[in-house]
Coordinates of N, CA and C in Angstrom, one line a residue:
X11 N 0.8 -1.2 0.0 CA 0.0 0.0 0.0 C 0.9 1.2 0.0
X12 N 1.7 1.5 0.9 CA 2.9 2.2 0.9 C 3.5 2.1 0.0
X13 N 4.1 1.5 -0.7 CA 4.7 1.6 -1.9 C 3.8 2.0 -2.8
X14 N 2.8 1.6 -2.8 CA 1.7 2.2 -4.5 C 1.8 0.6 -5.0
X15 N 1.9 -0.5 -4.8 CA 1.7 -1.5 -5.2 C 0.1 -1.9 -5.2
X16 N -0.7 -1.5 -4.2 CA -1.9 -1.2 -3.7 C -2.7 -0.3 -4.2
X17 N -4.1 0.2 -4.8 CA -4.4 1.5 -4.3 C -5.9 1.4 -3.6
X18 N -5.7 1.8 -2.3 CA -7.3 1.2 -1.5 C -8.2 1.8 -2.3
X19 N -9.4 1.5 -1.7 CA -10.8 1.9 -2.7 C -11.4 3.2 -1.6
X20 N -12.4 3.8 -1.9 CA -13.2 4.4 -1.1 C -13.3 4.7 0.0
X21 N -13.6 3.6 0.5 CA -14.4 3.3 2.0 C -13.1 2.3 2.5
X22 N -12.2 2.9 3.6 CA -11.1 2.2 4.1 C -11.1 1.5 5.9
X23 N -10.9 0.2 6.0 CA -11.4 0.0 7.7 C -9.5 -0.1 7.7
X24 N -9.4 0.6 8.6 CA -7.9 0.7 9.4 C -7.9 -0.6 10.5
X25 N -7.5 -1.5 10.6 CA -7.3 -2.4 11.8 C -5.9 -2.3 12.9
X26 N -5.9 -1.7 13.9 CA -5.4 -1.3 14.5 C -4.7 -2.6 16.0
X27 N -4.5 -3.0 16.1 CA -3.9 -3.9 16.9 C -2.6 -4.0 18.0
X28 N -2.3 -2.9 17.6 CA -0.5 -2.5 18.1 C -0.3 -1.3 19.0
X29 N -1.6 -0.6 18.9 CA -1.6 1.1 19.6 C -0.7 1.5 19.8
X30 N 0.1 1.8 18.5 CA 1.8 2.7 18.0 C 0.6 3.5 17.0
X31 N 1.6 4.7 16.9 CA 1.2 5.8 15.8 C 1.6 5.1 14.3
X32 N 1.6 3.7 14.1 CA 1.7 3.5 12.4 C 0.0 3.7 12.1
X33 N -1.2 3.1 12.9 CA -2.5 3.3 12.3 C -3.1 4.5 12.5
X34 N -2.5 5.6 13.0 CA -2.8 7.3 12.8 C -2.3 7.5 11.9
X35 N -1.0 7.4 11.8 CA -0.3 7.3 10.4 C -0.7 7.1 9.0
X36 N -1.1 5.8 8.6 CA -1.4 5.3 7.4 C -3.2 6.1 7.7
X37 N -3.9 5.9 8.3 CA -5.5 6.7 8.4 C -5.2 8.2 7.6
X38 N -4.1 9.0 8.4 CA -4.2 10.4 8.1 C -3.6 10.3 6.2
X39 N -2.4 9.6 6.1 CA -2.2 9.4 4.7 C -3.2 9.1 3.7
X40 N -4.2 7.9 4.4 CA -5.1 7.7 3.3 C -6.4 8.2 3.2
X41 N -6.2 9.4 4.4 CA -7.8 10.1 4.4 C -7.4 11.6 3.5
X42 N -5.9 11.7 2.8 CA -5.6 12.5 2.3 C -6.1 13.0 0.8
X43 N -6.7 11.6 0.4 CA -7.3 11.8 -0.8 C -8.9 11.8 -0.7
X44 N -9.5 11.9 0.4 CA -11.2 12.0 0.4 C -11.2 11.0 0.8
X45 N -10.8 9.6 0.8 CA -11.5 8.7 1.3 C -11.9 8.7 2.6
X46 N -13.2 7.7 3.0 CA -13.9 7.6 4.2 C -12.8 6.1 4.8
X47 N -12.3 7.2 6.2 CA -11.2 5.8 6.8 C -11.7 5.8 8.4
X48 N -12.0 4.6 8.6 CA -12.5 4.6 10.1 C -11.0 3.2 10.9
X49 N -10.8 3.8 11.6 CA -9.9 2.9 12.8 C -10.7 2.3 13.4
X50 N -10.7 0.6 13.4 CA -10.8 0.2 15.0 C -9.9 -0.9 15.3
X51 N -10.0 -0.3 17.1 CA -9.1 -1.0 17.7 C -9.5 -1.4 19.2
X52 N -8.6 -2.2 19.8 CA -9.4 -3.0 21.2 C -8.9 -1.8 21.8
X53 N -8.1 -1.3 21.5 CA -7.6 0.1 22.8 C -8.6 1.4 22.9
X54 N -8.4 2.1 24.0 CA -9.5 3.5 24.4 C -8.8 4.5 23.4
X55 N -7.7 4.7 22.9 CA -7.4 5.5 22.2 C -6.6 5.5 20.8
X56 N -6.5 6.4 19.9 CA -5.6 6.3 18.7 C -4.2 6.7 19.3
X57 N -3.2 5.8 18.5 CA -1.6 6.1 19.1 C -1.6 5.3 20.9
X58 N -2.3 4.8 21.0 CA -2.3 4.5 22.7 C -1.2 4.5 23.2
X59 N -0.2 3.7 22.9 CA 1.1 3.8 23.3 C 2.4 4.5 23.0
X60 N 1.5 5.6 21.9 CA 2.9 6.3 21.7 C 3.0 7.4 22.8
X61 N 4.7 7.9 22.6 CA 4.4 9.0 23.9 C 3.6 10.5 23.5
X62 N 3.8 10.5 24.4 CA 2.3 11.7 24.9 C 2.3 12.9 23.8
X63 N 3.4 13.5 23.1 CA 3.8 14.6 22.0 C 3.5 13.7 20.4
X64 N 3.9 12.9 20.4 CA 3.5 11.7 19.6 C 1.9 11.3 19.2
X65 N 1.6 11.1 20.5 CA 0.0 10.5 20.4 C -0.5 11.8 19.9
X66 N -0.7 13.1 20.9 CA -1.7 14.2 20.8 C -1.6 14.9 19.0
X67 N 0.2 14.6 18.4 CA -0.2 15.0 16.9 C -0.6 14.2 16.3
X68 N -0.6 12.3 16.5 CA -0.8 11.7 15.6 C -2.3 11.8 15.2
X69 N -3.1 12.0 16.9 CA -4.6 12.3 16.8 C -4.8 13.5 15.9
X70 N -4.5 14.5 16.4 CA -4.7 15.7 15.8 C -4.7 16.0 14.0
X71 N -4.0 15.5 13.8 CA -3.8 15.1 12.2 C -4.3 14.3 11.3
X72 N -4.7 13.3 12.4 CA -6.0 12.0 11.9 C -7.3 12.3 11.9
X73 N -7.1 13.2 13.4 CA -9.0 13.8 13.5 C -9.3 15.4 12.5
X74 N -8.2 15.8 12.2 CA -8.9 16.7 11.0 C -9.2 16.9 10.0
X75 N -8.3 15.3 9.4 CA -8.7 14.8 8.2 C -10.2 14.2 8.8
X76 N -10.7 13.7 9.3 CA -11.9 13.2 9.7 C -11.6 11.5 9.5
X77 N -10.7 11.5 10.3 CA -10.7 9.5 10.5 C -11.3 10.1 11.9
X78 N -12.3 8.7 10.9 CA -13.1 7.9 12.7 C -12.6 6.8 13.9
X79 N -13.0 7.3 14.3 CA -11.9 6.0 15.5 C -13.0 5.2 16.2
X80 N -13.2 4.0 16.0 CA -14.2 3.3 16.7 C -13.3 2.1 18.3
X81 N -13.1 2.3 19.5 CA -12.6 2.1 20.2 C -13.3 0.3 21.0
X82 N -12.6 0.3 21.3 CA -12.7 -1.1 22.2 C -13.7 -2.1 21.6
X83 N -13.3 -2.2 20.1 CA -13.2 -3.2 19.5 C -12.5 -4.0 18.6
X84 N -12.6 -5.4 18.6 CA -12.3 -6.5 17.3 C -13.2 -6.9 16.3
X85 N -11.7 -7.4 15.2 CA -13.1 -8.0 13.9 C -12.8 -9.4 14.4
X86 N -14.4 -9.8 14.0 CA -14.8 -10.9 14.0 C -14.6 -11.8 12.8
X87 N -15.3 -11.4 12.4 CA -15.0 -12.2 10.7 C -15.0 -11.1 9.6
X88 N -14.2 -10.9 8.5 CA -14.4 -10.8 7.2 C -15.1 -11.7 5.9
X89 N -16.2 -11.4 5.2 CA -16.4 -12.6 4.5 C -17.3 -11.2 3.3
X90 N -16.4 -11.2 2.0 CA -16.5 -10.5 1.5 C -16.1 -9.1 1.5
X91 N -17.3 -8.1 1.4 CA -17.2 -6.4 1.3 C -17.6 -6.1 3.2
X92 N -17.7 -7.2 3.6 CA -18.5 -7.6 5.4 C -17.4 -7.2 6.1
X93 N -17.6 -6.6 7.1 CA -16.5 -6.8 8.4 C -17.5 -6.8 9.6
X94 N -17.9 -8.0 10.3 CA -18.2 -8.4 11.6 C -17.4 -7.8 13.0
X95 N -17.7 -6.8 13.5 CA -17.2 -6.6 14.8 C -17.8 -6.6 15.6
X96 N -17.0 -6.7 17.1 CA -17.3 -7.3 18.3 C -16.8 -6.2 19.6
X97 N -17.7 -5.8 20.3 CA -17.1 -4.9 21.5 C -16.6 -5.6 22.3
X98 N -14.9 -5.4 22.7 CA -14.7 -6.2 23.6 C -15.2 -6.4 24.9
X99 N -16.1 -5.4 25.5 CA -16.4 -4.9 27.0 C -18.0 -6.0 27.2
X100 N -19.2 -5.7 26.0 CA -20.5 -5.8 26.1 C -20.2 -7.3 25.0
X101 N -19.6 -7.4 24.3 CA -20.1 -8.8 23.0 C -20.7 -7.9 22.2
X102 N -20.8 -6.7 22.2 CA -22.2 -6.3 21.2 C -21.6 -6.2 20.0
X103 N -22.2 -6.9 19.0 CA -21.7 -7.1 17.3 C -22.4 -5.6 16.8
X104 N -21.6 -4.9 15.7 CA -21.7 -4.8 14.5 C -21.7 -4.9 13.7
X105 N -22.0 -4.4 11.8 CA -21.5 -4.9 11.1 C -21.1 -3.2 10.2
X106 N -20.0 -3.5 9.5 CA -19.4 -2.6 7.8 C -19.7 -3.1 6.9
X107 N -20.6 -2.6 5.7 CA -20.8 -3.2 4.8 C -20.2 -2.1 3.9
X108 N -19.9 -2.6 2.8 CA -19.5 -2.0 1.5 C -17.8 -1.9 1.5
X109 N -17.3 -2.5 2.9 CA -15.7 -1.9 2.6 C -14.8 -2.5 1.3
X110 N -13.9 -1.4 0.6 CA -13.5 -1.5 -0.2 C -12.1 -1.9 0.5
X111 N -11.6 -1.8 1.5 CA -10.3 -2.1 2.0 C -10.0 -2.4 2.9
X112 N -9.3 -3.2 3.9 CA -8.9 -3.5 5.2 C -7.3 -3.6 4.8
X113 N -6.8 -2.6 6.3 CA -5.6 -2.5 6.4 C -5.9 -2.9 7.6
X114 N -4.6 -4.3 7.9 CA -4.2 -5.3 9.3 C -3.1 -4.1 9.5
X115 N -3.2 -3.8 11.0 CA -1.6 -3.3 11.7 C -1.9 -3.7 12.8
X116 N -1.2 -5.4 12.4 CA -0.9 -6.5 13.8 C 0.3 -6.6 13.7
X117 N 0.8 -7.5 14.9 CA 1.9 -7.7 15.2 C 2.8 -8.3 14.5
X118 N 4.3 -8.1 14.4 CA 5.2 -9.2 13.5 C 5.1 -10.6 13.9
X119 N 5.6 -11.0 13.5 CA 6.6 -11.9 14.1 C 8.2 -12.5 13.6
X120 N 8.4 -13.2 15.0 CA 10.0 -13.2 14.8 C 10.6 -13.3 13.5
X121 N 11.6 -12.8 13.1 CA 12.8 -12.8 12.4 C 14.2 -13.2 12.8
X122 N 14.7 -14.2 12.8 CA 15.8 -14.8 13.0 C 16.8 -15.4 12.2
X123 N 16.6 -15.7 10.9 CA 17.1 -16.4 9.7 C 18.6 -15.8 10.1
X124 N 18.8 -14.4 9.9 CA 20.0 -14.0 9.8 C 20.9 -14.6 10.8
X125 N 20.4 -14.2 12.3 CA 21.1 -14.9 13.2 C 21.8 -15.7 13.3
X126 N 20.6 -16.7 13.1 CA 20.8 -18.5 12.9 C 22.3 -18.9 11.8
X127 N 22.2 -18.0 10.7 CA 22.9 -18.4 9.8 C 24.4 -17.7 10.2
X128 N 24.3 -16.4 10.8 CA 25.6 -15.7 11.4 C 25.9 -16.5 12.1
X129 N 25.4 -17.2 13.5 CA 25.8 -17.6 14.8 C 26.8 -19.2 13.9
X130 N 25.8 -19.4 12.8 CA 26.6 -21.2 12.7 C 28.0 -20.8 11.6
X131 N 27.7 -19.6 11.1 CA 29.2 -19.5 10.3 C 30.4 -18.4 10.7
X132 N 30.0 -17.7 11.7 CA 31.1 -16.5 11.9 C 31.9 -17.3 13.2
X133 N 32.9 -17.3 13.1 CA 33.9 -17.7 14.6 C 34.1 -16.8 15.3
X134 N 32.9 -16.5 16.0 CA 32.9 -15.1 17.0 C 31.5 -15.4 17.5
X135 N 31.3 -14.7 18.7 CA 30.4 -14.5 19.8 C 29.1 -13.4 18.7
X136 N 27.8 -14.6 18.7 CA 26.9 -13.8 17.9 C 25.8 -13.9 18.8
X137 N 25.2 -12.6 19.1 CA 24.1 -12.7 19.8 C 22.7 -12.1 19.3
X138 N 21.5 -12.0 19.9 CA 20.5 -12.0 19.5 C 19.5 -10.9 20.0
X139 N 18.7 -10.2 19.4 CA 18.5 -8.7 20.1 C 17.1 -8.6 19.1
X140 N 16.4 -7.8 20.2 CA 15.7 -7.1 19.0 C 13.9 -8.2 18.6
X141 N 13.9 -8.2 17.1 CA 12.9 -8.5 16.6 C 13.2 -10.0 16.3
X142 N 14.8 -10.1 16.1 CA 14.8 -11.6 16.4 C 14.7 -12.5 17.4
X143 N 14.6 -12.1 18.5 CA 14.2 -13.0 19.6 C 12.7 -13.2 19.8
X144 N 12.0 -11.9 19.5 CA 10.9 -12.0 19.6 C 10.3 -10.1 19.1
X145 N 8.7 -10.3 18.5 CA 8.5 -9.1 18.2 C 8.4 -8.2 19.1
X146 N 9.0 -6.6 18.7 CA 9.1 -5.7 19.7 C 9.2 -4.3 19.2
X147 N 9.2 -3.2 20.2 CA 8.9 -1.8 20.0 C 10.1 -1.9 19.1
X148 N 10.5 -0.2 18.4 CA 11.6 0.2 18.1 C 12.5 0.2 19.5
X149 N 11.9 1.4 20.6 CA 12.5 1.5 21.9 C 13.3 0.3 22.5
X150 N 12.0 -0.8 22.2 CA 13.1 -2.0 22.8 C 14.0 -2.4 22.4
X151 N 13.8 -2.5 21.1 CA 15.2 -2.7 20.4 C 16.5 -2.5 20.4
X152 N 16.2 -0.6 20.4 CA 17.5 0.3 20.7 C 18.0 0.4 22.1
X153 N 16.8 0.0 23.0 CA 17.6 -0.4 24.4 C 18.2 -1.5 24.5
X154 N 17.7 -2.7 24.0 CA 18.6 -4.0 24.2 C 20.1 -3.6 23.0
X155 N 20.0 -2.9 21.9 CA 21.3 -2.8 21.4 C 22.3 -2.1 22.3
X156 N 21.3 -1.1 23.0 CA 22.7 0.0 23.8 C 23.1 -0.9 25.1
X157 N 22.3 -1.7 25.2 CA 22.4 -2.6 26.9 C 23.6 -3.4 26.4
X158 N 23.6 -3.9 25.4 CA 24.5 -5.4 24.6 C 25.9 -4.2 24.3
X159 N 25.8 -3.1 23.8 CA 27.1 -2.8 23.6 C 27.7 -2.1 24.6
X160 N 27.1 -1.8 25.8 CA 27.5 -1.4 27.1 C 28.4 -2.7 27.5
X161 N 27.9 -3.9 27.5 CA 28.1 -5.2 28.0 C 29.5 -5.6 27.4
X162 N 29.5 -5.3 26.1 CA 30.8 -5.3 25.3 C 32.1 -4.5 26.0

């Protein structure tokens, strides 16, 4: 989608999973051209876990383009132009009809190949950090790199 490999349609559902500023982000980008883009996510707010200067512009820039943010929910099913959602608090279902696009922003997961393949051919101490142990923030990242080369 970011590259232009993609071009969403119309009516865009943002799926939000991660409460980082990437789904304020890509919402505000693609509410740039008119389209109708609505967020939802199980969290009470957009950007939830970015920090506080972070969050208040990722909102601010999403909510003036007019992305909707529908909170403390999941999808249930997709099955077609459908998206089935579910409040996490009450069960109470609704439905989207007509979407032209779902954007997932879930979690990774691990990356290790390189590792694996470093640790069995370099004759040297190879360790493991980051997204290859397991998926994780940027922050964590660059703390476990500065912690590992403190340790060095």
């Amino acid at each position: 989608l970011l590259l232009g490999h993609k071009t969403p349609g119309k009516r865009v559902i943002v799926y939000d999973d991660q409460g980082d500023f990437k789904a304020a982000g890509i919402s505000e980008l693609l509410a740039q051209d008119g389209r109708d883009i609505e967020v939802i996510s199980r969290f009470g707010m957009l950007a939830q876990f970015s920090d506080y200067t972070t969050r208040i512009a990722s909102q601010s820039r999403a909510f003036q383009k007019f992305v909707k943010y529908t909170q403390f929910t999941v999808i249930k099913s997709v099955e077609d132009r459908t998206i089935r959602l579910t409040n996490v608090f009450n069960q109470t279902e609704t439905i989207r009809d007509n979407i032209d696009t779902l954007v997932l922003m879930t979690w990774r997961s691990q990356e290790d190949q390189l590792y694996r393949e470093l640790k069995q051919q370099m004759d040297m101490t190879v360790r493991a950090i980051g997204d290859c142990v397991s998926p994780r923030t940027i922050e964590e990242a660059v703390y476990e790199g500065h912690k590992l080369a403190r340790e060095i």
